[in-house]
Amino acid sequence: MKNIKIKLLGISLFLFVMIFPSCTNDLNQVPDNGDSKSSEEFFKDPASYKQFLAKIYAGLATTGQQGPAGSPDVSGIDEGQSDYLRGYFYLQELTTDLAVIAWNDATIKDFHNQTWTTLDTFLNATYARFSFQVVNCNEFLRQTTDDKLTARGVDATLKTEIGYFRAEARFMRALTYWHLLDAYGGGSLVTEDSPVDFYYPDYATRTQLYNFVESELKAIIPLLKPAKTNEKYRADQGAAKMLLANLYMNSKVYVNANDGYDKAVPLLNDIIAAGYTIHNPTGRNGYQELFLADNDSNGAQNEFIFAVAIDGLNTQGYGATTFLTHAAVGGSMDKNAFGINGGWGGLRTTSAFVSKFPGTTSSANSSDTRGNFYKDGQNLEIKDLATFTDGYAVQKFRNLTSSGVAGSDKKGDFVDCDFPIFRLADAYLLYAECAARGAAGANMATAVTYVNALRTRAKTNTITQSELTLAFILDERARELHWELHRRTDLIRFGKFTGSSYLWPWKGGVASGAPTQSYRDLFPIPANALSANTKLKQNPGY
């Protein structure tokens, strides 16, 4: 069992709703469970600062104050659907060639069809979840100023540690603002310096959000602990550099900047030199072990630059990897092979993704171990999105340890698989992309070495420098990073998400795939948020 425990925050958070009115609608934030106390009372305990920080980290994986259900952070939707990682998965993967879902929950199929509207329940819930996460980060920063710490008599040693906490809270806020600007474009920009009384935040453009995230990350990198020196699951300089590199990789899309790849290269070099290692143990399936119940201790953790702690006993909820494991199991699949008590019969993939693994047939998988599909009783082509047996199942996340033992929740409801936000393999592939795009400081020969390290682990053929094209890199990112919340952003960066240059099954709501409008490269600002704060501006096309 992982050494984590997320407790309730005793401090009352009612004020948070007041300072972020853009999500005070039917998806109300209700973070108080009747056990609130004043900030001064709460912070009498020196341990409360780390407890508050734990809540911020847990905001990526938990949905409320009482485990899987009860006192949710975001109401007006099934609590499991309000999970941060689950909601972002809908946006990043269900909208692409990598995932479809069989369920008929509200408008969920609109994601794969690329037919969502401003009234979409899931878009609204994810927007509210982002808002709630930012609110928690801001309040932590308000409560940990030097003046407040001095007034409370906090000693010098704890003050020093809280300095790291503050930098980490700013990182977590920057991460959420990156997700917001990537998915929704603009929105409200609220910080610890914003008024605490009720007001309507001004609209911040995508450029303003981009500039804020960039400046924050530059400011906090020297304030964070060096890469690989912080406590497990806490952000360090490696995580911040990886986030900044991702921001720069997409800066052409975000702010029409042409120097983003050049700026990303030195950050990626720093990350690659920081001591992370590609998990490839002799005689074992290193790739599969990245997504098992003991990926915090089987060696996979050495590849993770920043991961979300998931524990079957202490971070219970129906999102994150619990969702990714259960929802991908159905049909004739054996639940015991995944360490769970049953499948939810939802997630599969398209033939477009399967085709990226040469050698895959109806009876066998490719030699590439990353293409681990379940095909028994499954049809390759999807005639009906609502039929789980249409589309191959993806066997990526399993609630089993490397030795085959089920996770800590013996009922099999909740899993132990940590979720990697950033890992070294991603840094390798980003570097390769920079090299292929001719970025200053990126070397093609080095890039080939990085890519072949991943392909060697996957037990597939290595490539030559002439084969390292942008088209190859986009496909390789799909093979290596599928279902890890990158695909939509990647496709947009490569000009393949909307339009007709790349079609996949059921894109545009057509079985063979159809072009979609370019304005869908951004999601709409939810109608409820616009109603709550008329200063917000809708994205073009909606």
Coordinates of C-alpha atoms in Angstrom, one line a residue:
M1 CA 0.0 0.0 0.0
K2 CA 1.3 3.4 -0.9
N3 CA 2.3 5.8 1.9
I4 CA -0.4 8.4 1.2
K5 CA -3.5 9.4 3.0
I6 CA -5.8 12.2 1.9
K7 CA -7.9 13.6 4.7
L8 CA -10.6 16.2 4.7
L9 CA -9.8 19.8 4.8
G10 CA -11.2 21.3 7.9
I11 CA -11.0 24.9 6.7
S12 CA -14.2 26.2 5.3
L13 CA -14.0 26.8 1.6
F14 CA -17.3 28.5 1.0
L15 CA -15.4 31.6 0.1
F16 CA -14.0 29.9 -2.9
V17 CA -17.3 29.9 -4.7
M18 CA -17.5 33.7 -4.2
I19 CA -14.2 34.4 -5.9
F20 CA -14.8 32.2 -8.9
P21 CA -18.3 32.9 -10.0
S22 CA -17.7 31.6 -13.5
C23 CA -18.6 28.1 -12.2
T24 CA -21.3 29.0 -9.7
N25 CA -24.1 27.4 -11.6
D26 CA -26.0 24.1 -11.5
L27 CA -22.5 22.5 -11.2
N28 CA -22.0 24.2 -7.9
Q29 CA -18.8 23.8 -5.9
V30 CA -19.6 22.4 -2.5
P31 CA -16.3 21.7 -0.8
D32 CA -17.5 22.0 2.8
N33 CA -18.9 19.0 4.6
G34 CA -20.2 20.6 7.7
D35 CA -17.0 20.1 9.5
S36 CA -15.5 23.5 8.6
K37 CA -13.4 25.7 10.9
S38 CA -11.8 29.1 10.6
S39 CA -8.5 29.4 8.9
E40 CA -6.7 30.5 12.1
E41 CA -8.1 27.5 13.9
F42 CA -7.2 25.1 11.1
F43 CA -3.6 26.4 10.8
K44 CA -2.9 26.1 14.5
D45 CA -1.6 22.6 13.7
P46 CA 1.7 22.8 11.9
A47 CA 0.8 19.6 9.9
S48 CA -2.2 21.5 8.4
Y49 CA 0.0 23.1 5.7
K50 CA 1.0 19.8 4.3
Q51 CA -2.5 18.5 4.7
F52 CA -3.8 21.4 2.6
L53 CA -1.1 20.7 0.0
A54 CA -2.2 17.1 -0.1
K55 CA -5.7 18.2 -1.0
I56 CA -4.4 20.1 -3.9
Y57 CA -2.5 17.1 -5.2
A58 CA -5.5 14.9 -4.5
G59 CA -7.6 17.2 -6.6
L60 CA -6.3 15.4 -9.7
A61 CA -7.7 12.0 -8.5
T62 CA -10.4 12.4 -5.9
T63 CA -13.9 13.9 -6.4
G64 CA -15.0 15.0 -2.9
Q65 CA -14.7 14.9 0.8
Q66 CA -15.9 11.4 1.6
G67 CA -14.3 9.0 -0.9
P68 CA -16.1 7.7 -4.0
A69 CA -19.4 9.3 -3.1
G70 CA -20.8 11.9 -0.7
S71 CA -20.0 15.6 -0.3
P72 CA -18.6 16.1 -3.9
D73 CA -16.5 19.0 -4.9
V74 CA -18.6 19.5 -8.0
S75 CA -22.3 18.7 -8.0
G76 CA -25.0 18.4 -10.7
I77 CA -23.3 15.4 -12.2
D78 CA -22.6 11.8 -11.2
E79 CA -19.6 12.3 -8.8
G80 CA -17.4 9.8 -10.6
Q81 CA -17.8 11.8 -13.9
S82 CA -16.5 14.9 -12.1
D83 CA -13.0 13.5 -11.6
Y84 CA -10.3 15.7 -13.0
L85 CA -8.4 13.0 -14.9
R86 CA -11.5 11.2 -16.1
G87 CA -13.0 14.5 -17.4
Y88 CA -9.7 15.4 -19.1
F89 CA -9.6 11.9 -20.7
Y90 CA -13.0 12.6 -22.3
L91 CA -11.6 15.7 -23.8
Q92 CA -8.1 14.4 -24.8
E93 CA -8.8 10.8 -25.9
L94 CA -12.5 10.2 -26.6
T95 CA -12.3 13.0 -29.2
T96 CA -9.6 11.1 -31.2
D97 CA -8.8 7.9 -33.0
L98 CA -7.6 6.3 -29.8
A99 CA -10.8 5.8 -27.8
V100 CA -14.5 5.3 -28.1
I101 CA -17.1 4.5 -25.4
A102 CA -20.2 2.3 -25.5
W103 CA -22.2 4.2 -22.9
N104 CA -25.2 6.4 -23.5
D105 CA -24.5 8.7 -20.6
A106 CA -26.0 12.1 -21.6
T107 CA -23.9 13.5 -24.5
I108 CA -20.8 11.4 -24.0
K109 CA -20.8 10.1 -27.6
D110 CA -20.6 13.6 -28.9
F111 CA -16.9 13.6 -28.0
H112 CA -15.9 11.0 -30.5
N113 CA -18.3 12.3 -33.1
Q114 CA -16.9 15.8 -32.5
T115 CA -20.5 17.2 -32.3
W116 CA -20.4 18.6 -28.7
T117 CA -22.2 21.9 -27.9
T118 CA -22.1 24.6 -25.3
L119 CA -24.6 22.7 -23.2
D120 CA -22.5 19.6 -22.9
T121 CA -22.7 18.3 -19.3
F122 CA -19.2 16.9 -19.3
L123 CA -17.5 20.0 -20.7
N124 CA -19.3 21.9 -18.0
A125 CA -18.1 19.6 -15.2
T126 CA -14.5 19.6 -16.4
Y127 CA -14.5 23.4 -16.6
A128 CA -15.9 23.5 -13.1
R129 CA -13.3 21.0 -11.9
F130 CA -10.5 23.1 -13.3
S131 CA -11.9 26.1 -11.5
F132 CA -12.1 24.3 -8.2
Q133 CA -8.5 23.2 -8.5
V134 CA -7.3 26.8 -9.1
V135 CA -9.4 28.0 -6.2
N136 CA -7.7 25.6 -3.8
C137 CA -4.3 26.6 -5.0
N138 CA -5.1 30.3 -4.6
E139 CA -6.4 29.9 -1.1
F140 CA -3.3 27.9 -0.1
L141 CA -1.1 30.7 -1.4
R142 CA -3.2 33.3 0.5
Q143 CA -2.8 31.4 3.7
T144 CA 0.9 30.9 3.5
T145 CA 2.3 34.4 3.0
D146 CA 5.3 35.4 5.2
D147 CA 3.1 37.8 7.2
K148 CA 0.6 35.1 8.0
L149 CA 3.2 32.6 8.9
T150 CA 5.0 35.0 11.2
A151 CA 1.8 36.0 12.9
R152 CA 1.0 32.4 13.6
G153 CA 4.5 31.8 15.0
V154 CA 5.6 29.3 12.4
D155 CA 9.3 28.5 13.0
A156 CA 12.1 28.9 10.5
T157 CA 12.4 25.2 9.6
L158 CA 8.7 24.9 8.7
K159 CA 8.8 28.2 6.9
T160 CA 11.5 26.9 4.6
E161 CA 9.4 23.8 3.9
I162 CA 6.3 25.9 3.2
G163 CA 8.4 27.8 0.7
Y164 CA 8.6 24.6 -1.3
F165 CA 4.9 23.9 -0.7
R166 CA 4.1 27.3 -2.2
A167 CA 6.1 26.7 -5.3
E168 CA 4.4 23.3 -5.7
A169 CA 1.0 24.9 -5.4
R170 CA 1.9 27.4 -8.1
F171 CA 3.0 24.5 -10.3
M172 CA -0.3 22.7 -9.7
R173 CA -2.2 25.9 -10.6
A174 CA 0.0 26.3 -13.8
L175 CA -0.8 22.7 -14.8
T176 CA -4.5 23.4 -14.6
Y177 CA -4.2 26.7 -16.4
W178 CA -2.3 24.9 -19.1
H179 CA -5.1 22.4 -19.4
L180 CA -7.6 25.3 -19.5
L181 CA -5.9 27.2 -22.2
D182 CA -5.3 24.1 -24.2
A183 CA -8.8 22.9 -24.1
Y184 CA -11.0 26.0 -23.7
G185 CA -8.7 28.7 -25.0
G186 CA -9.6 31.6 -22.7
G187 CA -11.3 31.9 -19.3
S188 CA -11.0 33.7 -16.0
L189 CA -7.5 34.3 -14.6
V190 CA -7.8 34.3 -10.9
T191 CA -4.8 34.3 -8.5
E192 CA -4.1 34.7 -4.8
D193 CA -4.0 38.5 -5.4
S194 CA -7.5 38.6 -6.8
P195 CA -10.3 40.1 -4.6
V196 CA -11.8 37.7 -2.0
D197 CA -15.1 39.5 -2.0
F198 CA -17.7 38.7 -4.6
Y199 CA -16.8 40.0 -8.1
Y200 CA -16.9 38.9 -11.7
P201 CA -13.4 38.1 -13.0
D202 CA -12.4 39.6 -16.3
Y203 CA -12.0 37.4 -19.3
A204 CA -8.4 36.3 -20.0
T205 CA -7.5 35.5 -23.6
R206 CA -5.5 32.5 -24.5
T207 CA -2.4 34.7 -24.9
Q208 CA -2.9 36.1 -21.4
L209 CA -3.2 32.6 -19.9
Y210 CA -0.2 31.4 -21.9
N211 CA 1.9 34.3 -20.7
F212 CA 0.8 33.7 -17.1
V213 CA 1.7 30.0 -17.2
E214 CA 5.1 30.7 -18.8
S215 CA 6.0 33.4 -16.3
E216 CA 4.9 31.3 -13.3
L217 CA 6.9 28.3 -14.4
K218 CA 10.0 30.4 -15.0
A219 CA 9.6 32.0 -11.6
I220 CA 9.1 28.7 -9.7
I221 CA 11.7 26.4 -11.3
P222 CA 14.5 27.7 -9.0
L223 CA 12.1 27.6 -6.0
L224 CA 11.3 23.9 -6.4
K225 CA 13.5 21.1 -5.2
P226 CA 15.9 19.7 -7.9
A227 CA 14.6 16.9 -10.1
K228 CA 14.2 13.6 -8.3
T229 CA 15.0 15.0 -4.8
N230 CA 11.4 15.7 -3.6
E231 CA 9.1 13.4 -1.8
K232 CA 7.3 10.9 -4.1
Y233 CA 4.3 12.4 -5.9
R234 CA 5.4 16.0 -5.2
A235 CA 6.4 18.4 -8.0
D236 CA 10.0 19.3 -8.6
Q237 CA 12.1 21.1 -11.1
G238 CA 11.8 18.2 -13.6
A239 CA 8.0 18.4 -13.5
A240 CA 8.0 22.2 -14.0
K241 CA 10.5 22.0 -16.9
M242 CA 8.4 19.3 -18.5
L243 CA 5.3 21.4 -18.2
L244 CA 7.1 24.5 -19.7
A245 CA 8.5 22.3 -22.5
N246 CA 4.9 21.2 -23.3
L247 CA 3.8 24.8 -23.3
Y248 CA 6.5 25.7 -25.8
M249 CA 5.9 22.7 -28.0
N250 CA 2.4 24.0 -28.6
S251 CA 3.1 27.7 -28.7
K252 CA 2.5 27.9 -32.4
V253 CA -1.0 26.7 -31.8
Y254 CA -1.6 28.8 -28.6
V255 CA 0.0 32.1 -29.5
N256 CA 1.3 31.8 -33.1
A257 CA 4.9 31.8 -31.9
N258 CA 7.6 30.3 -34.1
D259 CA 10.4 29.7 -31.6
G260 CA 8.6 27.3 -29.2
Y261 CA 10.6 24.2 -30.4
D262 CA 13.9 26.0 -30.0
K263 CA 12.8 27.0 -26.4
A264 CA 11.8 23.4 -25.6
V265 CA 15.1 21.8 -26.5
P266 CA 17.2 23.0 -23.5
L267 CA 14.4 22.1 -21.1
L268 CA 14.2 18.6 -22.6
N269 CA 17.9 18.2 -22.4
D270 CA 17.9 19.1 -18.7
I271 CA 15.1 16.6 -18.0
I272 CA 16.8 13.8 -19.9
A273 CA 20.0 14.5 -18.0
A274 CA 18.3 14.6 -14.6
G275 CA 18.5 10.9 -13.9
Y276 CA 15.1 9.5 -15.0
T277 CA 15.5 6.1 -16.7
I278 CA 13.4 4.2 -19.2
H279 CA 11.9 1.2 -17.4
N280 CA 13.2 -1.9 -19.3
P281 CA 14.0 -4.7 -16.9
T282 CA 15.6 -7.8 -18.3
G283 CA 13.2 -10.6 -19.0
R284 CA 10.1 -8.6 -18.1
N285 CA 7.6 -6.5 -20.0
G286 CA 8.8 -3.0 -19.0
Y287 CA 6.1 -1.2 -20.9
Q288 CA 3.3 -3.1 -19.2
E289 CA 4.8 -2.6 -15.8
L290 CA 4.4 1.2 -16.2
F291 CA 0.7 0.7 -15.8
L292 CA 0.4 -1.9 -13.1
A293 CA -0.7 -1.7 -9.4
D294 CA 2.9 -1.5 -8.2
N295 CA 4.1 1.1 -10.7
D296 CA 5.2 3.1 -7.7
S297 CA 7.8 0.5 -6.7
N298 CA 8.5 -2.0 -9.5
G299 CA 11.0 0.4 -11.2
A300 CA 8.5 2.2 -13.4
Q301 CA 8.5 5.1 -11.0
N302 CA 12.1 5.9 -12.2
E303 CA 10.6 6.8 -15.5
F304 CA 7.9 9.0 -14.1
I305 CA 8.6 12.8 -14.0
F306 CA 5.3 13.6 -12.4
A307 CA 2.6 11.1 -11.4
V308 CA -0.7 11.1 -9.6
A309 CA -0.9 8.9 -6.6
I310 CA -3.7 6.4 -6.9
D311 CA -4.4 4.0 -4.0
G312 CA -7.2 1.5 -3.7
L313 CA -7.8 2.2 0.0
N314 CA -6.9 5.9 0.4
T315 CA -7.9 7.7 -2.8
Q316 CA -11.1 5.9 -3.6
G317 CA -13.2 7.2 -6.5
Y318 CA -14.6 6.2 -9.9
G319 CA -12.2 8.3 -11.9
A320 CA -8.5 8.3 -12.8
T321 CA -7.1 4.7 -13.3
T322 CA -10.0 3.1 -11.6
F323 CA -12.1 4.4 -14.5
L324 CA -9.4 3.5 -17.1
T325 CA -9.1 -0.1 -15.8
H326 CA -12.8 -0.9 -15.2
A327 CA -14.2 0.9 -18.3
A328 CA -11.9 -1.0 -20.6
V329 CA -13.0 -4.4 -19.6
G330 CA -16.1 -6.1 -21.0
G331 CA -17.3 -8.8 -23.4
S332 CA -15.5 -12.0 -22.7
M333 CA -12.6 -10.4 -21.0
D334 CA -11.6 -12.0 -17.7
K335 CA -11.9 -9.5 -14.8
N336 CA -9.4 -11.4 -12.8
A337 CA -6.7 -10.7 -15.4
F338 CA -7.1 -7.0 -14.5
G339 CA -7.4 -7.4 -10.7
I340 CA -10.9 -6.0 -10.5
N341 CA -14.4 -7.2 -9.5
G342 CA -16.0 -6.5 -12.9
G343 CA -15.8 -4.6 -16.1
W344 CA -17.9 -1.6 -17.1
G345 CA -18.0 -2.5 -20.8
G346 CA -17.1 1.0 -22.1
L347 CA -13.8 1.9 -23.7
R348 CA -12.3 0.4 -26.9
T349 CA -10.3 1.8 -29.7
T350 CA -10.6 2.2 -33.5
S351 CA -9.2 0.3 -36.4
A352 CA -7.2 3.5 -37.2
F353 CA -5.1 3.0 -34.0
V354 CA -4.8 -0.8 -34.4
S355 CA -3.4 -0.2 -37.9
K356 CA -0.4 1.7 -36.4
F357 CA 0.8 -1.7 -35.2
P358 CA 1.9 -3.7 -38.3
G359 CA 1.4 -7.4 -37.9
T360 CA -1.8 -7.2 -35.9
T361 CA -4.4 -9.6 -37.1
S362 CA -7.7 -10.9 -35.9
S363 CA -5.9 -13.7 -34.2
A364 CA -2.6 -12.1 -33.0
N365 CA -1.1 -8.9 -31.8
S366 CA 1.8 -7.2 -33.3
S367 CA 5.2 -8.0 -31.8
D368 CA 5.2 -4.4 -30.5
T369 CA 4.2 -5.0 -26.9
R370 CA 2.5 -1.6 -26.7
G371 CA -0.2 -2.8 -29.1
N372 CA -1.8 -5.1 -26.5
F373 CA -5.4 -5.5 -27.8
Y374 CA -8.1 -7.9 -26.6
K375 CA -9.8 -9.4 -29.7
D376 CA -11.6 -12.5 -28.6
G377 CA -15.2 -11.8 -29.6
Q378 CA -14.4 -8.2 -30.5
N379 CA -14.8 -6.8 -34.0
L380 CA -12.1 -4.7 -35.5
E381 CA -14.5 -2.3 -37.2
I382 CA -17.1 -0.4 -35.2
K383 CA -20.6 -0.6 -36.6
D384 CA -22.3 0.6 -33.5
L385 CA -20.5 2.8 -30.9
A386 CA -22.9 1.5 -28.3
T387 CA -21.8 -2.1 -28.7
F388 CA -18.8 -3.0 -26.6
T389 CA -17.8 -5.9 -28.9
D390 CA -17.4 -3.4 -31.8
G391 CA -13.8 -2.3 -31.6
Y392 CA -10.8 -4.0 -30.0
A393 CA -10.3 -3.5 -26.3
V394 CA -7.1 -1.9 -25.0
Q395 CA -5.3 -3.8 -22.2
K396 CA -3.2 -1.0 -20.8
F397 CA -4.0 -0.5 -17.1
R398 CA -4.3 -3.5 -14.7
N399 CA -4.8 -3.6 -11.0
L400 CA -2.2 -6.3 -10.6
T401 CA 1.4 -6.1 -9.4
S402 CA 4.3 -7.3 -11.4
S403 CA 4.0 -10.6 -9.6
G404 CA 0.3 -11.0 -10.4
V405 CA -1.2 -10.0 -7.1
A406 CA -4.3 -7.9 -7.0
G407 CA -4.2 -4.4 -5.6
S408 CA -4.9 -3.3 -2.0
D409 CA -8.6 -3.0 -2.3
K410 CA -9.5 -6.7 -1.9
K411 CA -13.1 -6.0 -3.1
G412 CA -11.7 -5.1 -6.4
D413 CA -13.5 -1.8 -6.7
F414 CA -10.6 0.6 -6.7
V415 CA -7.2 0.3 -8.2
D416 CA -3.6 1.1 -7.1
C417 CA -2.2 2.1 -10.5
D418 CA -0.6 5.6 -10.4
F419 CA -1.2 7.8 -13.4
P420 CA 1.8 9.3 -15.1
I421 CA 1.2 12.9 -16.1
F422 CA 4.8 13.2 -17.5
R423 CA 7.4 10.5 -18.1
L424 CA 10.8 10.2 -19.7
A425 CA 9.5 8.5 -22.8
D426 CA 7.4 11.6 -23.6
A427 CA 10.5 13.8 -23.2
Y428 CA 12.4 11.5 -25.6
L429 CA 9.6 11.8 -28.2
L430 CA 9.3 15.6 -27.8
Y431 CA 13.0 15.9 -28.3
A432 CA 12.7 13.8 -31.5
E433 CA 9.9 16.0 -32.7
C434 CA 12.0 19.1 -32.1
A435 CA 14.9 17.5 -34.1
A436 CA 12.6 16.6 -37.0
R437 CA 11.2 20.1 -37.0
G438 CA 14.8 21.5 -37.2
A439 CA 14.8 23.1 -33.8
A440 CA 18.1 24.7 -32.7
G441 CA 20.2 22.4 -30.5
A442 CA 18.3 19.2 -31.3
N443 CA 20.3 16.5 -33.0
M444 CA 18.7 13.9 -35.3
A445 CA 21.2 11.2 -34.4
T446 CA 20.5 11.6 -30.7
A447 CA 16.8 11.7 -31.4
V448 CA 17.0 8.3 -33.2
T449 CA 18.8 6.9 -30.2
Y450 CA 16.0 8.1 -27.9
V451 CA 13.2 6.7 -30.2
N452 CA 14.9 3.4 -30.6
A453 CA 15.3 3.0 -26.8
L454 CA 11.5 3.0 -26.7
R455 CA 11.1 0.7 -29.6
T456 CA 13.6 -1.7 -28.2
R457 CA 11.7 -1.9 -25.0
A458 CA 8.5 -2.5 -27.1
K459 CA 10.3 -5.4 -28.8
T460 CA 9.8 -4.0 -32.2
N461 CA 12.1 -3.0 -35.0
T462 CA 14.4 0.0 -34.6
I463 CA 14.5 2.8 -37.2
T464 CA 17.0 4.8 -39.1
Q465 CA 17.5 8.5 -39.3
S466 CA 15.7 8.7 -42.6
E467 CA 12.6 7.1 -41.1
L468 CA 12.4 9.7 -38.3
T469 CA 9.7 11.9 -40.0
L470 CA 7.0 14.0 -38.4
A471 CA 4.4 11.5 -39.6
F472 CA 6.3 8.7 -37.9
I473 CA 6.7 10.7 -34.7
L474 CA 2.9 11.4 -34.5
D475 CA 2.2 7.7 -34.9
E476 CA 4.9 6.7 -32.4
R477 CA 3.4 9.1 -29.8
A478 CA 0.1 7.3 -30.2
R479 CA 1.8 3.9 -29.8
E480 CA 3.8 4.9 -26.7
L481 CA 1.4 7.4 -25.0
H482 CA -2.1 6.3 -25.9
W483 CA -4.7 7.0 -23.1
E484 CA -2.2 9.2 -21.3
L485 CA -4.0 12.5 -22.1
H486 CA -1.9 13.7 -25.0
R487 CA -3.6 12.7 -28.2
R488 CA -6.0 15.6 -28.9
T489 CA -3.2 18.1 -28.2
D490 CA -0.8 16.1 -30.4
L491 CA -3.2 15.9 -33.3
I492 CA -3.9 19.6 -33.2
R493 CA -0.2 20.5 -33.1
F494 CA 0.3 18.3 -36.2
G495 CA -2.8 19.7 -38.0
K496 CA -4.7 16.4 -37.9
F497 CA -7.5 16.8 -35.3
T498 CA -10.2 18.5 -37.4
G499 CA -10.6 18.9 -41.1
S500 CA -10.0 16.1 -43.7
S501 CA -6.3 15.5 -43.6
Y502 CA -6.8 12.6 -41.2
L503 CA -10.1 10.6 -40.9
W504 CA -10.8 7.8 -38.4
P505 CA -13.9 5.8 -37.7
W506 CA -16.8 7.8 -36.5
K507 CA -15.0 11.1 -36.6
G508 CA -17.7 13.6 -37.6
G509 CA -20.4 11.0 -36.6
V510 CA -19.8 8.9 -39.8
A511 CA -18.7 5.3 -39.6
S512 CA -15.9 5.8 -42.1
G513 CA -15.0 9.2 -40.7
A514 CA -15.9 12.7 -42.0
P515 CA -14.2 16.1 -41.9
T516 CA -15.0 18.4 -39.0
Q517 CA -14.9 22.1 -38.7
S518 CA -11.6 23.7 -37.5
Y519 CA -13.3 25.7 -34.7
R520 CA -13.6 22.4 -32.8
D521 CA -9.8 22.6 -32.1
L522 CA -11.2 24.4 -29.1
F523 CA -14.0 23.4 -26.8
P524 CA -16.7 26.0 -26.1
I525 CA -16.9 27.9 -22.9
P526 CA -19.8 26.2 -21.2
A527 CA -23.1 28.0 -21.5
N528 CA -23.6 27.9 -17.7
A529 CA -20.3 29.6 -17.1
L530 CA -21.2 32.3 -19.6
S531 CA -24.5 32.8 -17.8
A532 CA -22.8 33.1 -14.5
N533 CA -20.1 35.6 -15.7
T534 CA -21.0 37.7 -18.7
K535 CA -17.4 38.9 -18.9
L536 CA -16.4 35.6 -20.4
K537 CA -16.3 35.4 -24.2
Q538 CA -17.4 32.4 -26.3
N539 CA -14.9 30.8 -28.7
P540 CA -15.6 31.3 -32.4
G541 CA -18.0 28.9 -34.0
Y542 CA -20.1 28.1 -31.0

